[in-house]
Every structure is written in C-alpha cells, then in structure tokens.
Coordinates of C-alpha atoms in Angstrom, one line a residue:
M1 CA -123.9 105.3 68.0
V2 CA -125.1 109.0 66.8
N3 CA -127.5 108.8 64.2
P4 CA -125.3 110.2 61.1
D5 CA -127.6 112.8 60.4
R6 CA -127.3 114.0 63.5
R7 CA -124.0 114.1 62.9
R8 CA -124.2 116.6 60.0
R9 CA -126.7 119.1 61.6
S10 CA -125.9 122.7 63.0
S11 CA -127.4 124.6 65.5
A12 CA -126.9 127.3 67.2
R13 CA -126.7 125.3 71.3
R14 CA -125.3 122.2 69.3
P15 CA -122.6 121.9 67.3
A16 CA -122.2 120.0 63.2
R17 CA -120.9 116.8 64.4
A18 CA -120.2 115.3 61.0
Q19 CA -118.3 112.6 59.4
G20 CA -114.8 113.8 58.9
A21 CA -111.8 114.4 57.0
A22 CA -109.6 112.8 54.7
P23 CA -107.9 109.8 55.7
R24 CA -104.3 109.9 57.7
P25 CA -101.8 107.5 57.1
A26 CA -102.0 105.0 59.9
R27 CA -99.0 105.5 62.1
P28 CA -96.7 102.6 63.6
A29 CA -98.2 101.6 66.9
P30 CA -95.4 101.8 70.0
A31 CA -94.4 99.0 71.9
E32 CA -96.8 97.9 74.4
P33 CA -95.5 98.4 78.3
R34 CA -94.8 95.3 80.0
L35 CA -97.3 94.5 83.1
D36 CA -95.2 91.8 84.3
G37 CA -91.9 93.7 84.9
P38 CA -89.5 93.8 88.1
V39 CA -90.9 96.2 90.7
L40 CA -88.1 98.9 91.7
E41 CA -87.8 101.6 94.6
L42 CA -86.2 104.4 93.1
D43 CA -84.7 107.8 94.1
V44 CA -85.8 110.7 91.2
E45 CA -82.9 113.0 90.6
R46 CA -84.0 115.5 87.9
I47 CA -86.1 115.8 85.2
A48 CA -85.5 114.8 81.4
H49 CA -87.2 115.8 78.3
G50 CA -89.9 114.4 77.3
G51 CA -92.1 114.5 80.7
V52 CA -90.0 111.7 82.3
A53 CA -87.9 111.7 85.1
V54 CA -84.3 110.4 85.8
A55 CA -83.4 107.3 88.5
R56 CA -80.6 105.2 88.6
H57 CA -80.4 101.7 89.6
E58 CA -77.1 99.8 90.1
G59 CA -75.8 102.4 87.7
R60 CA -78.2 102.2 84.8
V61 CA -80.4 105.1 83.9
V62 CA -84.3 104.6 84.4
F63 CA -86.7 106.8 83.1
V64 CA -89.7 106.9 85.2
A65 CA -93.0 108.7 84.2
D66 CA -95.4 110.1 86.8
A67 CA -92.3 110.9 89.3
I68 CA -91.0 114.5 90.5
P69 CA -86.8 114.8 91.0
G70 CA -86.6 115.0 95.0
E71 CA -89.2 112.2 95.4
R72 CA -88.7 107.8 96.0
V73 CA -91.4 106.0 94.2
R74 CA -92.1 102.3 93.5
A75 CA -92.3 102.0 89.8
R76 CA -92.6 98.8 87.5
V77 CA -90.1 98.2 84.8
T78 CA -91.9 98.8 81.4
D79 CA -89.3 98.3 78.8
T80 CA -85.8 96.8 79.1
G81 CA -85.1 96.9 75.6
K82 CA -81.8 99.1 75.7
A83 CA -78.7 98.1 77.4
K84 CA -78.2 101.8 78.8
F85 CA -81.2 102.9 80.1
W86 CA -84.9 101.3 81.0
R87 CA -88.3 102.6 81.2
A88 CA -90.6 102.4 84.3
E89 CA -94.0 104.0 85.4
T90 CA -94.2 105.0 89.2
L91 CA -96.6 102.3 91.0
E92 CA -96.5 104.4 94.6
V93 CA -94.8 107.4 96.0
L94 CA -92.8 106.7 98.8
D95 CA -91.9 109.9 100.1
A96 CA -93.3 113.2 98.2
S97 CA -91.9 116.3 96.9
P98 CA -94.0 119.3 98.8
D99 CA -94.6 120.2 95.1
R100 CA -96.9 116.8 94.4
R101 CA -101.1 117.3 93.8
E102 CA -103.8 115.6 93.4
H103 CA -104.2 115.2 89.3
P104 CA -106.9 117.7 87.9
W105 CA -107.7 114.4 85.5
A106 CA -108.8 111.8 87.8
E107 CA -108.0 109.5 85.2
A108 CA -104.5 110.6 84.9
G109 CA -103.7 110.1 88.9
V110 CA -101.2 108.1 89.9
D111 CA -103.5 106.1 92.1
R112 CA -104.4 104.6 88.8
A113 CA -102.7 101.5 87.0
P114 CA -100.3 102.9 84.8
E115 CA -101.9 100.9 82.1
H116 CA -104.8 102.5 82.7
R117 CA -103.9 106.0 83.3
A118 CA -105.0 108.5 79.9
G119 CA -102.1 110.5 78.6
G120 CA -101.7 114.0 77.3
A121 CA -101.5 115.4 80.7
E122 CA -98.2 113.8 82.0
F123 CA -97.2 116.5 84.8
G124 CA -100.7 117.1 86.0
H125 CA -99.6 115.8 89.5
I126 CA -97.0 118.6 89.9
A127 CA -97.9 122.0 91.1
M128 CA -98.1 124.5 88.1
S129 CA -95.1 126.5 89.4
R130 CA -92.9 123.6 89.5
Q131 CA -94.4 122.5 85.9
R132 CA -92.8 125.6 84.5
A133 CA -89.6 125.4 86.9
L134 CA -89.2 122.0 85.1
K135 CA -90.2 123.1 81.9
A136 CA -87.1 125.9 81.9
E137 CA -84.6 123.7 83.4
V138 CA -85.2 121.2 80.3
L139 CA -84.7 124.4 77.7
V140 CA -81.5 125.6 79.3
D141 CA -80.0 122.1 79.8
A142 CA -80.8 122.0 75.5
L143 CA -79.3 125.3 74.9
A144 CA -76.5 124.0 76.7
R145 CA -75.7 120.5 75.4
F146 CA -77.2 121.1 71.9
G147 CA -76.6 124.9 71.4
G148 CA -73.6 125.6 73.2
V149 CA -75.1 128.5 74.8
E150 CA -75.4 129.1 78.8
R151 CA -79.1 131.0 79.4
A152 CA -81.1 131.7 81.8
V153 CA -84.9 131.2 81.0
E154 CA -87.9 131.4 82.4
V155 CA -91.2 129.8 81.3
E156 CA -94.1 132.3 81.3
A157 CA -97.8 131.4 82.1
V158 CA -100.1 132.9 79.3
D159 CA -102.1 136.2 80.1
P160 CA -105.3 135.0 82.0
A161 CA -107.1 137.7 80.2
L162 CA -106.3 135.5 76.7
A163 CA -107.7 132.5 77.5
P164 CA -111.0 133.3 79.8
G165 CA -112.6 130.4 81.1
A166 CA -108.9 128.4 81.7
D167 CA -108.1 128.0 84.9
P168 CA -104.7 129.2 85.7
E169 CA -103.9 127.4 88.7
L170 CA -105.3 124.0 88.0
G171 CA -104.1 124.2 84.4
T172 CA -107.4 123.6 82.9
G173 CA -110.0 124.4 80.1
W174 CA -107.4 125.7 77.7
R175 CA -107.4 123.3 74.5
T176 CA -109.7 124.6 71.9
R177 CA -108.4 121.4 70.0
L178 CA -109.1 117.8 71.4
R179 CA -109.2 114.4 69.7
L180 CA -110.3 111.3 71.3
Q181 CA -109.5 108.1 69.8
V182 CA -111.9 105.2 69.4
D183 CA -110.9 101.5 69.8
A184 CA -112.4 98.0 67.7
E185 CA -115.2 97.7 70.2
G186 CA -116.4 102.0 69.2
R187 CA -115.6 102.9 73.1
V188 CA -113.7 106.6 72.9
G189 CA -110.9 107.9 75.2
P190 CA -107.6 109.1 75.1
Y191 CA -104.5 107.0 74.4
A192 CA -102.6 105.5 77.5
A193 CA -99.4 107.4 77.8
R194 CA -96.5 105.9 75.1
S195 CA -99.4 103.1 74.0
H196 CA -102.0 102.5 71.4
R197 CA -104.8 101.3 74.1
V198 CA -107.7 103.8 74.3
V199 CA -108.9 105.0 78.0
P200 CA -112.5 105.6 78.9
V201 CA -112.6 108.8 80.2
A202 CA -115.5 110.4 82.0
S203 CA -114.2 114.2 81.4
V204 CA -112.2 116.1 79.7
P205 CA -110.9 119.0 81.4
L206 CA -107.8 120.4 79.6
A207 CA -110.9 121.5 76.9
V208 CA -111.9 124.8 77.0
P209 CA -115.5 124.9 78.6
E210 CA -117.7 125.0 75.4
L211 CA -115.8 121.8 74.2
A212 CA -115.6 120.0 77.3
P213 CA -119.6 118.9 77.4
L214 CA -119.6 117.9 74.3
A215 CA -116.8 115.6 74.3
P216 CA -119.2 112.1 73.5
V217 CA -117.3 109.9 76.1
D218 CA -120.4 107.9 76.8
E219 CA -121.5 107.1 73.3
R220 CA -119.8 104.3 70.8
F221 CA -118.9 104.8 67.2
A222 CA -118.4 101.4 65.9
G223 CA -116.1 101.7 63.0
A224 CA -115.0 104.8 63.5
R225 CA -111.0 105.8 64.2
S226 CA -111.2 109.1 66.4
V227 CA -113.2 111.7 67.3
D228 CA -112.4 115.4 67.1
L229 CA -113.3 118.5 69.0
V230 CA -112.7 121.7 67.6
A231 CA -113.8 125.6 69.1
P232 CA -112.7 128.3 66.9
S233 CA -112.9 131.8 68.7
L234 CA -115.6 132.7 66.4
G235 CA -118.5 130.5 65.4
N236 CA -119.8 127.0 67.0
P237 CA -117.6 124.4 68.2
W238 CA -117.5 121.1 66.0
V239 CA -117.2 117.5 67.0
V240 CA -116.2 115.4 63.7
V241 CA -116.1 111.4 64.2
D242 CA -113.2 110.2 61.5
T243 CA -114.9 106.8 60.4
G244 CA -111.4 106.6 57.5
E245 CA -113.5 107.6 54.6
A246 CA -113.2 111.4 53.1
T247 CA -116.6 113.4 53.6
R248 CA -117.6 116.6 50.8
G249 CA -116.4 119.6 52.4
G250 CA -114.7 117.3 55.6
R251 CA -111.4 119.1 56.0
T252 CA -111.9 121.8 53.9
Q253 CA -115.0 123.5 55.9
R254 CA -114.0 127.1 56.8
I255 CA -113.7 128.4 60.1
E256 CA -112.3 131.5 62.0
E257 CA -110.1 132.6 64.6
Q258 CA -109.9 135.9 65.8
V259 CA -106.4 136.9 67.4
G260 CA -106.9 140.8 68.4
D261 CA -108.9 143.0 66.2
R262 CA -107.6 140.5 62.9
V263 CA -109.9 137.7 62.1
F264 CA -108.2 134.7 60.5
R265 CA -109.3 132.3 58.1
L266 CA -108.4 128.5 58.0
D267 CA -109.9 124.9 57.4
R268 CA -111.6 123.6 60.5
G269 CA -108.6 120.6 59.5
G270 CA -105.7 122.8 59.7
F271 CA -103.4 124.0 61.5
W272 CA -103.8 126.5 64.9
Q273 CA -102.2 126.6 68.1
V274 CA -104.7 124.2 70.7
H275 CA -104.2 126.7 73.3
R276 CA -107.0 129.4 73.2
G277 CA -104.2 132.6 74.4
A278 CA -101.4 130.6 72.3
A279 CA -101.4 132.6 68.8
A280 CA -101.7 136.1 70.9
T281 CA -98.8 135.5 72.9
L282 CA -96.9 134.1 70.1
S283 CA -98.1 136.9 68.1
A284 CA -96.5 139.7 70.7
A285 CA -93.3 137.5 71.4
V286 CA -92.8 137.6 67.4
Q287 CA -93.1 141.0 67.7
D288 CA -91.3 141.6 70.6
L289 CA -88.4 140.0 69.6
V290 CA -87.6 141.3 66.5
H291 CA -84.8 143.9 66.5
D292 CA -86.6 147.4 65.4
E293 CA -83.0 148.7 64.3
L294 CA -82.3 145.4 62.1
F295 CA -86.0 145.4 60.6
D296 CA -86.2 147.0 56.9
P297 CA -90.1 146.8 55.9
R298 CA -88.5 146.9 52.0
A299 CA -86.1 143.6 52.7
A300 CA -86.6 140.4 51.6
N301 CA -88.8 139.6 54.4
H302 CA -90.2 136.0 55.2
D303 CA -92.5 133.7 57.5
L304 CA -91.3 130.3 56.5
Y305 CA -93.7 127.4 57.4
G306 CA -96.2 130.3 57.3
G307 CA -99.3 128.3 57.9
V308 CA -102.3 130.8 57.4
G309 CA -100.4 133.8 57.8
L310 CA -100.4 134.6 61.8
L311 CA -96.6 135.3 62.3
A312 CA -96.3 137.0 59.1
A313 CA -99.6 139.3 60.1
A314 CA -97.9 139.8 63.1
I315 CA -95.2 141.7 61.5
G316 CA -97.0 143.7 59.5
D317 CA -99.0 144.8 62.6
R318 CA -96.0 145.9 63.8
F319 CA -94.3 148.0 61.0
G320 CA -97.2 149.4 59.1
D321 CA -98.7 148.2 55.6
T322 CA -95.4 149.0 53.4
V323 CA -93.8 145.8 54.8
R324 CA -92.7 143.7 52.3
I325 CA -92.9 139.8 53.6
T326 CA -93.2 136.8 51.8
S327 CA -95.4 133.4 53.4
V328 CA -93.9 130.1 52.1
E329 CA -96.3 127.1 53.5
S330 CA -95.9 123.3 51.9
D331 CA -100.1 122.7 52.1
A332 CA -101.6 124.5 49.5
R333 CA -104.7 125.2 51.5
A334 CA -103.3 126.6 53.9
T335 CA -101.1 129.2 51.7
E336 CA -105.0 130.1 49.9
H337 CA -105.8 131.3 53.3
A338 CA -102.8 133.1 53.8
G339 CA -103.3 134.7 50.6
T340 CA -106.8 136.1 51.9
N341 CA -105.6 136.8 55.6
L342 CA -102.3 139.3 54.4
A343 CA -104.4 141.1 51.9
D344 CA -104.1 144.1 53.9
W345 CA -100.3 144.1 53.2
V346 CA -99.7 145.7 48.9
G347 CA -96.1 143.8 49.6
A348 CA -97.6 140.4 51.3
R349 CA -97.8 137.4 49.1
A350 CA -98.1 133.7 50.2
V351 CA -95.8 131.2 47.9
T352 CA -96.8 126.9 48.4
G353 CA -93.7 125.1 48.6
R354 CA -91.5 123.0 50.4
V355 CA -89.5 125.3 52.4
D356 CA -85.9 123.6 51.5
R357 CA -86.8 123.3 47.5
Y358 CA -88.1 127.1 47.8
L359 CA -84.9 128.2 49.4
D360 CA -82.6 126.8 46.8
E361 CA -84.7 127.8 44.0
L362 CA -84.5 131.4 46.3
A363 CA -80.9 131.0 46.3
A364 CA -80.5 130.4 42.3
A365 CA -83.0 133.0 41.3
A366 CA -81.5 136.2 43.1
S367 CA -80.2 138.5 41.0
P368 CA -77.2 140.9 42.9
S369 CA -80.0 143.2 43.7
E370 CA -82.1 140.2 45.4
R371 CA -78.8 139.1 47.1
E372 CA -78.5 142.5 48.6
R373 CA -82.5 142.4 50.3
L374 CA -82.1 139.1 51.5
R375 CA -79.1 140.1 53.2
A376 CA -81.6 142.9 54.8
A377 CA -84.2 140.5 55.3
T378 CA -85.8 139.4 58.9
I379 CA -86.6 135.9 58.8
V380 CA -89.3 134.8 60.9
L381 CA -89.5 130.4 61.3
D382 CA -92.1 128.2 63.0
P383 CA -91.2 124.9 61.9
P384 CA -92.5 121.2 62.9
R385 CA -91.4 119.6 66.0
S386 CA -88.7 118.2 64.7
G387 CA -87.0 121.6 63.9
A388 CA -86.2 123.0 60.6
G389 CA -82.5 120.9 60.9
R390 CA -79.2 121.0 59.4
Q391 CA -80.4 121.3 55.4
V392 CA -83.1 124.5 55.9
V393 CA -80.4 126.2 58.5
E394 CA -77.5 125.7 56.4
R395 CA -79.7 127.3 53.1
L396 CA -80.5 130.3 55.4
A397 CA -77.0 130.5 56.6
A398 CA -75.8 131.2 52.9
L399 CA -79.0 133.8 52.4
A400 CA -77.0 135.9 55.3
P401 CA -80.2 137.5 56.6
R402 CA -79.9 140.2 59.4
Q403 CA -81.9 138.4 61.8
L404 CA -83.8 135.7 62.5
V405 CA -87.1 135.0 65.0
Y406 CA -87.4 131.0 65.6
V407 CA -90.2 129.8 67.0
A408 CA -89.9 126.2 68.4
C409 CA -92.4 123.9 70.0
D410 CA -89.1 121.0 71.1
P411 CA -86.1 122.2 73.2
V412 CA -83.6 120.3 71.7
A413 CA -84.8 121.2 68.2
L414 CA -84.2 124.1 68.9
A415 CA -81.1 123.9 70.7
R416 CA -79.6 121.7 67.9
D417 CA -80.6 124.4 65.2
V418 CA -78.9 127.1 67.6
G419 CA -76.0 125.0 67.7
I420 CA -76.3 125.2 63.8
F421 CA -76.6 128.7 63.0
A422 CA -73.5 129.0 65.2
E423 CA -71.1 126.9 62.8
H424 CA -72.5 129.9 60.2
G425 CA -71.9 132.8 62.3
Y426 CA -75.1 133.4 64.1
R427 CA -75.5 134.5 67.7
L428 CA -78.5 133.7 70.0
D429 CA -79.7 137.2 71.3
A430 CA -83.0 136.6 73.0
V431 CA -84.9 133.9 74.2
R432 CA -88.5 134.0 75.2
A433 CA -90.5 130.5 76.7
F434 CA -94.4 130.2 77.1
D435 CA -96.4 127.7 79.0
L436 CA -99.0 126.8 76.1
F437 CA -99.4 123.2 77.3
P438 CA -100.3 123.5 81.0
N439 CA -100.2 119.8 82.5
T440 CA -98.0 118.2 80.0
H441 CA -94.4 118.7 79.0
H442 CA -94.4 120.5 76.1
V443 CA -93.1 124.1 76.3
E444 CA -93.0 126.9 73.5
A445 CA -90.1 129.3 72.9
V446 CA -89.2 132.3 70.7
A447 CA -85.8 133.0 69.6
R448 CA -83.7 135.8 68.1
L449 CA -81.0 135.0 66.3
T450 CA -78.3 137.9 64.9
A451 CA -75.2 137.3 62.3
I452 CA -72.3 138.1 63.8
V453 CA -70.4 141.2 61.9

C-alpha cells in the first residue's frame, strides 16, 4: 500500500494522491450471474438499449452480451429469473460479423471467461462506425416507441481536435474521469459487467494518456473502497483513494476546466463530462440548436440542472452580455461555482434548488409580466440519466416557454419526455447525437422542442 503521506503530496510530475471524498451511500449489489447456466447456440437479431443484443430461444427473448446483430454465438444463460426473457453471456463466436474486431482492452475481450471480463467497455469488440450506427438504431427506436416521433438520427464522432491524445479509430484515450474499485483484499480494478466482482487489470486504455500511467492497477489498498482518477484540462491530474472517511479538502479541492477560451471552476469531486471533448461538443450543439428567431435575451431564460454553468455560459457566449439566464442546480457547491463562472453576464444568476420545487415556486410567485417573460423564454435542461420525468415536464409545459433545448444521456428517458411534451403541445424540431462514450453503449443527444402555435 502506498504511504498516506505520499498520497497527499503534489508535484509537477506526479499528482497528489489524497485520501478522498465524503462517504457515498452504499449501492445494493446486483445479483451475481449464474456460472452454471445452460449453454445455447443463438442467432443474434438486433441491438437493445443497455448494450446487449437480442436473440430468441424457443420463442423466449434472450439478451446477449458481447454479441453483434447478424452473428451466431454460443452463449451461457446467466439469469433465468424473468419469465419473459433470459440474459446470457457470449462464450464463443461461431459466425462473426464483419464488424467484429479485437477488443482494444485485452481484459474485456470475448476470449476471457465472462466473469473475468472487465466491465465498462461493452462495445469494444465492434468497429467504431458500427458502434455509432447501433447507438443511432437505439435512439431512433426509442423516439418512435416512446416519443411517437419518426426521425432519422446520425451519431456524430467527436472532433479529434477537441480530444488530443485520443485514438478515434480505437476509441481509446478519452476518459478524464475514471473510478477503479477495491475488493476486500485491496486489489484494484473495474467491476465485471453487471457485477460487483472486481476484475484485476494491467491497463486502462479508455483513460486519457496522462492519466492511464497513473492508475495504480498493480498496487493494494487494504481498507479502501475505490480509487478515483481525475485529469482536469488545466493543472495536474489527481489520484484519490476513497477510504470511506471524510478528509479535509477532499471533494472540495478546486480544479479548473477550459472550454474554448473560457475557464470553469468546480470541485474535484463535482460533475463534469468525462470525455475530453464533451464539454466543447455539447456547448456547440446547444448553441446550434437554439433557434435564433425564438430567442429573446431579455426573457426569463433558464438552464435547469445547470451544474457549474457550462450550458448557461454557452448561451451567454452566443447571444452576448445582455442575456438574462438563471442556472438552477441542487448541489450548493456547484451553484457557488456557477455564480463565479457566470460573472461575465450581468443578467446571469445561479440558484440552489431542486428543479421540480423551483418550478413550483416560480409558477406560484410569477406576476403577469414575469409570466410573459417565461412564455418568451428559452429553457435548457440537462437532467440526470433518469431524465426530467413527467412532473418536471408538466411543470415546464404549464409555463409555456417558446423553446426547450434538452441534453440527454439516455435515449429512452429522452424519448419518454419527448412524448410527454407532445401531450402538452410541444413538438420535436431537431435532434443531434454524439459519441461521447466510445466503446460503450452510451450516447448523448441534444434535442430542440418548440411550442405548437
């Protein structure tokens, strides 16, 4: 185990290793997959939300990991708990897709036993262009099934200029944040997929080049829970060992991230997009999707789930220093930073509060003139993976803003909310999607919704 004093020391060449952040609540462990289930030969039909493919056995749906539509595989059933479907892990590829490739992370490859495959790179066996095509299929299907919208969508790669050091063909070298778990014996590694079993690894190829060599994959941390690695765009990277005990200055250590010419302050443990080029990509997408003719800089514009002010700043940078915009975020520390990060705009303010409660209070207290400013508003929202949900969507629709720009990291949650907005007189005008998580099933989308007049 590394000497604790060494963990706290900072230098230009080696980042500080600090015992870390305040304790996080324990998550319930997922049921461990069966290792003795039946082995089936399956013809893989299509991709499903969640990074698994769909096959059928005697009429029953089987969700298969590590397979590609069009392949025939031998797979072991790991979960028969659901009457309508089973889950299975690919053991052998009998008829490979032309898009199958060697996994860029050796410890996640299909040649390993499923229980020993590193999780977190479930699309790594698929060529990059096919990965993006499959993600587009999931988004298009979700919009049709849950949003009632037929829309062709292309998943765009991140501009390589925004992610120096990343390999766009392999999909590696892009993660600026990485969490490694620690098992009861102090060994470090990622969890196996759909498991809380720690898998020892020799490398972390998705991490940015300056972070990957610092991953302590060959060290032991007895008594620790996890190791977080953080590489801000400005300053030295960090390796933070979480012992479950709050340490002075842990989460609240300030770092800086640069997006274009603008610098954002935030806590080291605060939320920031993990792909090196994601913040710039999403800022540009939000700027692009705000409809000029519908935007009023003097209206009651809002950035909901605003974090440290990234997207509010994108609006300000596009429309000038007379913009009025309110960032709403439940994390008080993030709101504090947002206030500093948005100081260039006199009409900008940052409010701490839950979005649903804030909207209730806003509606209750709004005067007739304020309601008029809300109806003229542009609302940007970037909710968590679960989406905004019916309550927030209905509260927003009742305020009747002209346009909403919705940033989503889950296609089903986005589609569901698009469908709810449609119930209240809003249509999906435009949507773009971005591959901000190469070698995983995750995809980010930005959508514009406008009121039907």
